[in-house]
Each structure stands twice: as structure tokens, then as C-alpha cells.
Tab-separated table of C-alpha atoms in Angstrom:
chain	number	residue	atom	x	y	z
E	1	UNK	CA	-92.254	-25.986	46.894
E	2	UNK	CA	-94.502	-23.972	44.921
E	3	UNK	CA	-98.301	-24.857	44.355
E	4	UNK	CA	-98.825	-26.884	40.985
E	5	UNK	CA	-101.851	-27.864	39.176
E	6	UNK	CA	-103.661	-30.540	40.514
E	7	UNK	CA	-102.705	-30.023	43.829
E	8	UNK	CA	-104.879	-29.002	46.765
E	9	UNK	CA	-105.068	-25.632	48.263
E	10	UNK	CA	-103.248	-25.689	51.809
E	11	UNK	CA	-105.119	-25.335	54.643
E	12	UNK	CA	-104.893	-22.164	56.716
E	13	UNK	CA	-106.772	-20.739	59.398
E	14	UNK	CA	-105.056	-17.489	60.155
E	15	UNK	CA	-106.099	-15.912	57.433
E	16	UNK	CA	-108.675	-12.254	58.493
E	17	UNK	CA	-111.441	-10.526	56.463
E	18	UNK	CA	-112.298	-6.867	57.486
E	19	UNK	CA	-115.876	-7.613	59.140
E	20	UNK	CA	-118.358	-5.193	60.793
E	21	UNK	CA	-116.935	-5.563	63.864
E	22	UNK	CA	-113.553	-5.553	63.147
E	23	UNK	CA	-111.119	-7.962	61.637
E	24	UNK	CA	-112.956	-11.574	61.325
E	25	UNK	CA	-111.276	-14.873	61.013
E	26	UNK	CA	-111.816	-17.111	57.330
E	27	UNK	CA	-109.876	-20.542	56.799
E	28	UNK	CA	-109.278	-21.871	53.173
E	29	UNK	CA	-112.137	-23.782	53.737
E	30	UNK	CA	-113.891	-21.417	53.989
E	31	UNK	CA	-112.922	-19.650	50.828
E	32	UNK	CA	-112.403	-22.407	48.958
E	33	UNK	CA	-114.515	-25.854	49.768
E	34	UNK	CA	-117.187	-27.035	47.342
E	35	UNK	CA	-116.901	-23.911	44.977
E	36	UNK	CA	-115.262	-22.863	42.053
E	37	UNK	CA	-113.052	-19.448	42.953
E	38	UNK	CA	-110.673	-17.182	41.312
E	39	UNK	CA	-107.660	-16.568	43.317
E	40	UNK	CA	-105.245	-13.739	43.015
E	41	UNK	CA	-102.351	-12.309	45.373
E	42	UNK	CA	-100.570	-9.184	45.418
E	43	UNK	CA	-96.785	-8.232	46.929
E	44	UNK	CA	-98.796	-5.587	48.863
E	45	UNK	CA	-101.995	-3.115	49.180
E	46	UNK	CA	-101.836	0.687	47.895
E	47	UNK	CA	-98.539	-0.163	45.996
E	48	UNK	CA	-98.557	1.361	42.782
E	49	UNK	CA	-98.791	-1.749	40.291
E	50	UNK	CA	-101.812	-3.280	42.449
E	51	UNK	CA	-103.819	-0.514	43.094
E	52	UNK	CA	-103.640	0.725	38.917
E	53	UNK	CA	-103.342	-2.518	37.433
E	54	UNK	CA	-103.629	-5.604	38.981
E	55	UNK	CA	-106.819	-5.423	41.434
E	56	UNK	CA	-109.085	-3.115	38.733
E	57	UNK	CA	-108.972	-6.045	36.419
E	58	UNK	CA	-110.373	-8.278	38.527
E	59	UNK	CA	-112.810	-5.656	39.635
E	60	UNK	CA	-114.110	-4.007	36.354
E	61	UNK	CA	-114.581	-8.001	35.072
E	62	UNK	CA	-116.234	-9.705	38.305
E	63	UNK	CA	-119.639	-10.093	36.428
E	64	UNK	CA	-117.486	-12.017	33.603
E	65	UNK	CA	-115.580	-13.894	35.470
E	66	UNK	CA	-118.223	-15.051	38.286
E	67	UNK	CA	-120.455	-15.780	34.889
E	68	UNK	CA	-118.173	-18.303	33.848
E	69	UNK	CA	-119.271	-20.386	37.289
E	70	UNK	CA	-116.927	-18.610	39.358
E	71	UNK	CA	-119.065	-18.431	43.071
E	72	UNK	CA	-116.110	-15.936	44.321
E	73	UNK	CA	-113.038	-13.627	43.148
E	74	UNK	CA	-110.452	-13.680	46.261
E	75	UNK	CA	-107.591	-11.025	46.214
E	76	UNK	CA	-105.027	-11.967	48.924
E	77	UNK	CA	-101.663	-10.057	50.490
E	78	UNK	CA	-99.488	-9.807	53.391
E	79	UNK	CA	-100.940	-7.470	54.906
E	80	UNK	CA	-103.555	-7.042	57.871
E	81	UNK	CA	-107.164	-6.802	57.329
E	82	UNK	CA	-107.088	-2.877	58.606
E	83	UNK	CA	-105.135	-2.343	55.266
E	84	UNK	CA	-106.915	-4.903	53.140
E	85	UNK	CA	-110.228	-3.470	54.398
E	86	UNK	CA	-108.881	-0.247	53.883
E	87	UNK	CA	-107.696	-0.573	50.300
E	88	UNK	CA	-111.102	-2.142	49.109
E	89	UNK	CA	-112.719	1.016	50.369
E	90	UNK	CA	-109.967	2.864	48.583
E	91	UNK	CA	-110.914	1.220	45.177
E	92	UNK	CA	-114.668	1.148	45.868
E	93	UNK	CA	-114.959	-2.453	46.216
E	94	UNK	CA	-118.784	-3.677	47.381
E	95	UNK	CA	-119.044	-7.410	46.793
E	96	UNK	CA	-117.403	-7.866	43.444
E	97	UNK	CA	-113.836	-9.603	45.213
E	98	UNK	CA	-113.039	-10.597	48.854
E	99	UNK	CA	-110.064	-8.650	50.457
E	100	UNK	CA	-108.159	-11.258	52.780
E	101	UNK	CA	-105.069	-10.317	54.733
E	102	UNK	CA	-102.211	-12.819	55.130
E	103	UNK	CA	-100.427	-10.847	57.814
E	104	UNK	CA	-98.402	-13.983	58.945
E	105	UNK	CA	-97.982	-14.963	55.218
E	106	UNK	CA	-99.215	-18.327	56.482
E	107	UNK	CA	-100.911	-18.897	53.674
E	108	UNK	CA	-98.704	-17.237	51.438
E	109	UNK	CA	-95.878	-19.618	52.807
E	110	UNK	CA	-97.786	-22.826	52.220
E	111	UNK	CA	-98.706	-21.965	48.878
E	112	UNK	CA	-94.819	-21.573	48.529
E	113	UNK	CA	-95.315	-18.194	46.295
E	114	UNK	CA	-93.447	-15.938	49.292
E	115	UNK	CA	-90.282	-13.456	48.530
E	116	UNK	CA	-88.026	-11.716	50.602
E	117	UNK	CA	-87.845	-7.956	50.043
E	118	UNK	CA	-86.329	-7.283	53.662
E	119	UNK	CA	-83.516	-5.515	52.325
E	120	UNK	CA	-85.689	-3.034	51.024
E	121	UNK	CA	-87.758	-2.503	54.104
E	122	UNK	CA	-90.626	-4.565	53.108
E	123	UNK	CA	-90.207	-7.685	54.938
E	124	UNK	CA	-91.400	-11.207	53.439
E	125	UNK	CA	-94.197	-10.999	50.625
E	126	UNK	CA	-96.562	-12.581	48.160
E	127	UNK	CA	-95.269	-12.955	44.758
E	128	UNK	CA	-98.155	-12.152	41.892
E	129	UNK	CA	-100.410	-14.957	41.014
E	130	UNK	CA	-103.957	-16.287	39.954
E	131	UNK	CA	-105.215	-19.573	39.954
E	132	UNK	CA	-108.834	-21.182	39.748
E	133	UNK	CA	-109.899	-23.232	42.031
């Protein structure tokens, strides 16, 4: 069942951030407890649609958004934090949004916002979304 309004983000602790010394565990917790963030997922880093229009908006507006209360902007896909790392490099991301990799798709599961695209060769992904929490 899909996440609705109202309802609490699920809990997940196998979620990575690309650290200094490599990938670095985060749970929901957290991301998530006792602040007000700006969620967002993606079917997959460096893919055409995310890298030219969906991550850039959250980028070039961080100082809007986090001015409306927002403590943190959180991108999220099913991928690993070598490639999430990688691909906020890639778009010259500092501190404006966090890059976290769902390579289970855990998290991506729970929420209940997976798809199947293993027929073409891209196994089980994260459907577009944003939510505030």
C-alpha cells in the first residue's frame, strides 16, 4: 500500500550516505525525526529526466525551500551510495540536498512507491515522488 498523508514515514535502517570514509549507514530516523524535510525519489541516478530536470529543481531552490522551515532536502533512489555519491559530485551538489541510496529498495518498498522495470534490464525501482515531512 502506498504512503498517504497522515501517515508515518517507515522505518528503515539500510538506507547509506556517501561519507568520507566510504559509504555510511542513516536510518529514517535519522533523516526524518523531530524536523521538517523535503523528500524526493528518483527511478535512478544519471538517467536523463533526473539528472536535467528533476534533481536541479530541488537544487537551484534549496535556499527557498529550507526558508520555508525545511531543516533538510533528501533526494533518494535505488541505487548504491558509490552512484548516489557519485551523481551529487556530477551535479555539483555541496550541502544544498542529501544523496541517499536505497540499494535494497527497503525503503522504497515500505513506502510502497516501487516498480518493476526488469524487463527492461533495470530491475525493481522508485517511482517519482515528493512529500514533506
Amino acid at each position: 500500500m502506498t504512503i498517504q498523508v497522515g501517515d508515518k514515514i517507515p522505518a528503515c535502517s539500510t538506507l547509506r550516505v556517501m561519507g568520507d570514509k566510504g559509504p555510511q549507514p542513516i536510518t529514517t530516523d535519522d533523516l526524518f525525526a523531530g524536523k521538517k524535510v523535503v523528500l524526493f525519489a528518483v527511478p535512478g541516478a544519471f538517467t536523463p529526466g533526473c539528472s536535467n530536470t528533476h534533481l536541479p529543481g530541488f537544487v537551484v531552490n534549496a535556499d527557498k525551500i529550507k526558508a520555508k522551515g525545511v531543516a533538510s532536502i533528501v533526494c533518494v533512489s535505488v541505487n548504491d551510495a558509490f552512484v548516489m555519491g557519485a551523481w551529487g559530485k556530477d551535479q555539483g551538489i555541496t550541502d544544498q540536498v542529501t544523496m541517499v541510496a536505497d540499494g535494497s529498495a527497503a525503503f522504497t518498498k515500505a513506502m510502497g512507491l516501487e516498480f518493476d522495470l526488469t524487463a527492461r534490464g533495470l530491475g525493481v525501482r522508485c517511482q517519482r515522488f515528493a512529500l514533506v515531512a
